[in-house]
mmCIF file of C-alpha atoms in Angstrom:
data_model
loop_
_atom_site.group_PDB
_atom_site.id
_atom_site.type_symbol
_atom_site.label_atom_id
_atom_site.label_comp_id
_atom_site.label_asym_id
_atom_site.label_seq_id
_atom_site.Cartn_x
_atom_site.Cartn_y
_atom_site.Cartn_z
ATOM 1 C CA MET I 316 34.247 8.634 -12.335
ATOM 2 C CA ASN I 317 33.049 6.322 -15.094
ATOM 3 C CA LYS I 318 32.349 3.537 -12.560
ATOM 4 C CA CYS I 319 30.222 5.921 -10.501
ATOM 5 C CA LEU I 320 28.170 6.889 -13.553
ATOM 6 C CA ASN I 321 27.678 3.229 -14.499
ATOM 7 C CA ALA I 322 26.579 2.371 -10.957
ATOM 8 C CA LEU I 323 24.153 5.306 -10.938
ATOM 9 C CA LEU I 324 22.738 4.243 -14.320
ATOM 10 C CA LEU I 325 22.250 0.668 -13.117
ATOM 11 C CA PHE I 326 20.566 1.897 -9.947
ATOM 12 C CA SER I 327 18.256 4.144 -12.001
ATOM 13 C CA ILE I 328 17.278 1.249 -14.270
ATOM 14 C CA LEU I 329 16.482 -0.958 -11.274
ATOM 15 C CA ILE I 330 14.407 1.783 -9.692
ATOM 16 C CA MET I 331 12.427 2.393 -12.875
ATOM 17 C CA THR I 332 11.672 -1.221 -13.787
ATOM 18 C CA GLY I 333 9.024 -3.430 -12.251
ATOM 19 C CA CYS I 334 9.810 -6.395 -10.065
ATOM 20 C CA ALA I 335 7.062 -8.560 -8.592
ATOM 21 C CA SER I 336 7.424 -10.110 -5.168
ATOM 22 C CA SER I 337 7.943 -13.865 -5.344
ATOM 23 C CA GLN I 338 6.310 -14.123 -1.911
ATOM 24 C CA MET I 339 2.856 -13.113 -3.151
ATOM 25 C CA MET I 340 0.589 -15.205 -5.366
ATOM 26 C CA LYS I 341 -1.349 -13.837 -8.319
ATOM 27 C CA VAL I 342 -5.095 -14.430 -8.021
ATOM 28 C CA PRO I 343 -6.348 -16.270 -11.132
ATOM 29 C CA THR I 344 -8.573 -14.076 -13.288
ATOM 30 C CA ASP I 345 -11.450 -16.569 -13.021
ATOM 31 C CA VAL I 346 -11.402 -16.426 -9.189
ATOM 32 C CA ALA I 347 -13.025 -13.578 -7.238
ATOM 33 C CA PRO I 348 -10.345 -11.739 -5.235
ATOM 34 C CA PHE I 349 -12.788 -11.264 -2.346
ATOM 35 C CA THR I 350 -16.354 -12.030 -1.311
ATOM 36 C CA ALA I 351 -18.552 -9.103 -0.316
ATOM 37 C CA ASP I 352 -19.349 -9.034 3.393
ATOM 38 C CA PRO I 353 -22.217 -6.737 4.482
ATOM 39 C CA GLU I 354 -20.537 -6.230 7.873
ATOM 40 C CA LYS I 355 -17.114 -5.299 6.504
ATOM 41 C CA ALA I 356 -15.468 -2.713 4.285
ATOM 42 C CA THR I 357 -13.089 -3.674 1.485
ATOM 43 C CA VAL I 358 -10.008 -1.556 0.784
ATOM 44 C CA VAL I 359 -8.166 -2.157 -2.483
ATOM 45 C CA PHE I 360 -4.529 -1.051 -2.356
ATOM 46 C CA MET I 361 -3.096 -0.696 -5.861
ATOM 47 C CA ARG I 362 0.243 0.337 -7.311
ATOM 48 C CA PRO I 363 -0.148 1.314 -10.987
ATOM 49 C CA SER I 364 3.087 3.315 -11.273
ATOM 50 C CA SER I 365 6.193 1.559 -12.594
ATOM 51 C CA PHE I 366 8.491 4.080 -10.894
ATOM 52 C CA GLY I 367 10.473 2.432 -8.112
ATOM 53 C CA GLY I 368 9.403 -0.974 -9.362
ATOM 54 C CA ALA I 369 12.449 -2.822 -8.039
ATOM 55 C CA ILE I 370 11.499 -1.859 -4.476
ATOM 56 C CA GLN I 371 8.614 -3.602 -2.755
ATOM 57 C CA SER I 372 6.063 -1.775 -0.622
ATOM 58 C CA TYR I 373 4.624 -3.442 2.471
ATOM 59 C CA ALA I 374 1.116 -2.626 3.691
ATOM 60 C CA PHE I 375 -0.282 -2.993 7.204
ATOM 61 C CA LEU I 376 -3.344 -2.251 9.286
ATOM 62 C CA TYR I 377 -2.003 -0.597 12.422
ATOM 63 C CA ASP I 378 -4.812 -0.485 14.990
ATOM 64 C CA ASP I 379 -4.141 -0.654 18.736
ATOM 65 C CA ASP I 380 -0.371 -0.178 18.227
ATOM 66 C CA GLU I 381 -0.113 -3.639 16.704
ATOM 67 C CA PRO I 382 0.587 -4.308 13.002
ATOM 68 C CA GLU I 383 -1.590 -6.649 10.980
ATOM 69 C CA PHE I 384 0.019 -7.632 7.697
ATOM 70 C CA ILE I 385 -1.968 -6.803 4.556
ATOM 71 C CA GLY I 386 0.621 -7.821 1.972
ATOM 72 C CA ILE I 387 3.463 -6.898 -0.355
ATOM 73 C CA ILE I 388 2.378 -4.593 -3.171
ATOM 74 C CA SER I 389 4.552 -4.621 -6.276
ATOM 75 C CA THR I 390 4.253 -2.547 -9.431
ATOM 76 C CA ASN I 391 1.028 -3.265 -11.370
ATOM 77 C CA TYR I 392 -0.510 -5.306 -8.560
ATOM 78 C CA LYS I 393 -3.315 -4.740 -6.099
ATOM 79 C CA ILE I 394 -4.598 -6.354 -2.902
ATOM 80 C CA ALA I 395 -8.165 -6.454 -1.587
ATOM 81 C CA TYR I 396 -8.255 -6.202 2.202
ATOM 82 C CA GLN I 397 -11.426 -6.630 4.249
ATOM 83 C CA THR I 398 -11.842 -5.180 7.719
ATOM 84 C CA PRO I 399 -14.725 -4.337 10.052
ATOM 85 C CA ALA I 400 -16.303 -0.942 9.412
ATOM 86 C CA GLY I 401 -15.092 1.910 11.580
ATOM 87 C CA LYS I 402 -11.917 3.904 12.143
ATOM 88 C CA HIS I 403 -8.572 2.410 11.192
ATOM 89 C CA LEU I 404 -4.960 3.374 10.574
ATOM 90 C CA PHE I 405 -3.141 1.959 7.549
ATOM 91 C CA MET I 406 0.625 2.025 7.067
ATOM 92 C CA ILE I 407 2.819 1.583 3.990
ATOM 93 C CA MET I 408 6.508 0.853 4.376
ATOM 94 C CA GLY I 409 9.526 1.232 2.093
ATOM 95 C CA GLU I 410 12.511 3.403 2.914
ATOM 96 C CA ASN I 411 10.035 5.391 4.991
ATOM 97 C CA ALA I 412 6.614 4.755 6.483
ATOM 98 C CA ASP I 413 3.461 6.666 5.560
ATOM 99 C CA PHE I 414 0.006 6.449 7.082
ATOM 100 C CA LEU I 415 -3.635 6.823 6.141
ATOM 101 C CA GLN I 416 -6.465 7.415 8.580
ATOM 102 C CA ALA I 417 -9.694 5.787 7.460
ATOM 103 C CA ASP I 418 -13.295 5.876 8.590
ATOM 104 C CA LEU I 419 -14.953 3.047 6.675
ATOM 105 C CA ALA I 420 -18.609 2.184 6.158
ATOM 106 C CA PRO I 421 -19.796 -1.430 5.917
ATOM 107 C CA ASN I 422 -20.471 -3.047 2.540
ATOM 108 C CA ARG I 423 -18.420 -0.475 0.620
ATOM 109 C CA ILE I 424 -15.265 -0.708 -1.503
ATOM 110 C CA TYR I 425 -12.495 1.864 -1.126
ATOM 111 C CA TYR I 426 -9.436 2.419 -3.302
ATOM 112 C CA VAL I 427 -5.988 3.597 -2.229
ATOM 113 C CA VAL I 428 -3.039 4.206 -4.560
ATOM 114 C CA VAL I 429 0.397 3.234 -3.273
ATOM 115 C CA GLU I 430 2.436 6.086 -4.716
ATOM 116 C CA PRO I 431 6.244 5.703 -5.035
ATOM 117 C CA HIS I 432 8.598 8.657 -4.604
ATOM 118 C CA LEU I 433 12.345 8.995 -4.998
ATOM 119 C CA GLY I 434 14.153 8.172 -1.753
ATOM 120 C CA PHE I 435 17.810 8.158 -0.731
ATOM 121 C CA LEU I 436 18.640 4.471 -1.282
ATOM 122 C CA LYS I 437 15.191 2.999 -1.909
ATOM 123 C CA SER I 438 11.788 4.224 -2.951
ATOM 124 C CA ARG I 439 9.608 6.031 -0.465
ATOM 125 C CA PHE I 440 5.855 5.476 -0.570
ATOM 126 C CA SER I 441 2.684 7.333 0.293
ATOM 127 C CA LEU I 442 -0.923 6.189 0.563
ATOM 128 C CA ASP I 443 -3.211 8.306 -1.614
ATOM 129 C CA PRO I 444 -6.953 7.709 -1.244
ATOM 130 C CA VAL I 445 -9.087 7.805 -4.371
ATOM 131 C CA PRO I 446 -12.261 9.864 -3.848
ATOM 132 C CA ALA I 447 -15.527 8.408 -5.141
ATOM 133 C CA SER I 448 -15.759 11.328 -7.598
ATOM 134 C CA GLN I 449 -12.841 9.792 -9.556
ATOM 135 C CA PHE I 450 -14.209 6.256 -9.895
ATOM 136 C CA ASP I 451 -15.743 6.975 -13.300
ATOM 137 C CA THR I 452 -12.696 8.729 -14.768
ATOM 138 C CA GLN I 453 -10.724 6.995 -17.513
ATOM 139 C CA ASP I 454 -7.432 7.417 -15.636
ATOM 140 C CA PHE I 455 -8.759 5.538 -12.615
ATOM 141 C CA LYS I 456 -10.326 2.814 -14.753
ATOM 142 C CA ASP I 457 -7.034 2.366 -16.627
ATOM 143 C CA ASP I 458 -5.020 2.184 -13.397
ATOM 144 C CA LEU I 459 -7.436 -0.337 -11.921
ATOM 145 C CA ALA I 460 -7.392 -2.502 -15.060
ATOM 146 C CA GLU I 461 -3.602 -2.607 -15.359
ATOM 147 C CA CYS I 462 -3.161 -3.879 -11.789
ATOM 148 C CA HIS I 463 -3.632 -7.605 -11.096
ATOM 149 C CA PHE I 464 -4.877 -8.961 -7.777
ATOM 150 C CA VAL I 465 -2.430 -10.824 -5.542
ATOM 151 C CA GLN I 466 -2.830 -12.579 -2.223
ATOM 152 C CA ASN I 467 -0.600 -13.643 0.635
ATOM 153 C CA THR I 468 1.186 -16.974 0.764
ATOM 154 C CA PRO I 469 2.930 -18.835 3.595
ATOM 155 C CA ALA I 470 6.173 -17.196 2.349
ATOM 156 C CA SER I 471 4.799 -13.651 2.678
ATOM 157 C CA MET I 472 3.387 -14.398 6.128
ATOM 158 C CA GLU I 473 6.751 -15.842 7.152
ATOM 159 C CA TRP I 474 8.416 -12.629 5.916
ATOM 160 C CA PHE I 475 6.124 -10.661 8.223
ATOM 161 C CA GLU I 476 6.863 -12.828 11.244
ATOM 162 C CA GLN I 477 10.600 -12.510 10.638
ATOM 163 C CA ASN I 478 10.418 -8.736 10.144
ATOM 164 C CA LYS I 479 7.715 -7.739 12.618
ATOM 165 C CA ALA I 480 10.193 -6.063 14.995
ATOM 166 C CA ALA I 481 11.520 -3.911 12.121
ATOM 167 C CA VAL I 482 7.944 -2.971 11.161
ATOM 168 C CA VAL I 483 7.180 -1.854 14.723
ATOM 169 C CA LYS I 484 10.438 0.117 14.825
ATOM 170 C CA LYS I 485 9.571 1.875 11.549
ATOM 171 C CA TYR I 486 6.111 2.730 12.908
ATOM 172 C CA LYS I 487 7.544 4.200 16.114
ATOM 173 C CA SER I 488 10.088 6.190 14.125
ATOM 174 C CA TYR I 489 7.671 7.745 11.582
ATOM 175 C CA TYR I 490 4.222 7.891 13.166
ATOM 176 C CA PRO I 491 4.897 10.735 15.676
ATOM 177 C CA ASP I 492 6.206 12.978 12.883
ATOM 178 C CA TRP I 493 3.254 12.081 10.665
ATOM 179 C CA LEU I 494 0.858 13.076 13.444
ATOM 180 C CA GLU I 495 2.486 16.498 13.684
ATOM 181 C CA ASP I 496 2.608 17.140 9.929
ATOM 182 C CA THR I 497 -1.102 17.723 9.360
ATOM 183 C CA GLU I 498 -0.537 19.173 5.862
ATOM 184 C CA ASP I 499 0.649 15.836 4.469
ATOM 185 C CA GLN I 500 -1.910 13.647 6.212
ATOM 186 C CA HIS I 501 -4.333 11.726 4.017
ATOM 187 C CA HIS I 502 -7.774 10.567 5.087
ATOM 188 C CA LEU I 503 -10.295 8.112 3.719
ATOM 189 C CA SER I 504 -13.872 8.982 4.654
ATOM 190 C CA GLN I 505 -17.002 6.846 4.555
ATOM 191 C CA GLU I 506 -18.248 8.754 1.486
ATOM 192 C CA ASP I 507 -15.150 7.748 -0.495
ATOM 193 C CA GLY I 508 -16.434 4.191 -0.824
ATOM 194 C CA ARG I 509 -18.549 2.602 -3.516
ATOM 195 C CA PRO I 510 -21.542 0.454 -2.424
#
């Protein structure tokens, strides 16, 4: 009994503490994390919560039934991803997979919070869009400031190539249910972006 309690305590500590992915590289503070492109939209995925910090979340663009790797998002990190304006499907993966439908306008910046939730063995994640009406709130500014930009490396891209089949399998397993569960679907609209 005592061993079970110790194991549960250790697991809880791991889940609650932050752990950065060694496969991503921190963007130096004196370097711009992205260059504005008038033809593209920029989506910033950020993970301000320390809950589930030992578990990495993996973000993808999933258009045309084919995953494009965005990056690994650890606790207190964020990634800027640029894509052509228009309609897109984003996916986040942990123990589960969650999705976000987006209709993006060119030359705008959008923000999405990667939200961890308690899972069975690992953290589960959801993608929660931040509406433009919250951009000036102190909570959003604090969350944005505490997250540091990261970018992909050859190691993170190699991870994706080695795990692409598992990513596709996760998509096929979760996406049909997500489509049916309209109550839990999140959407990012053109108006949610900042010029």
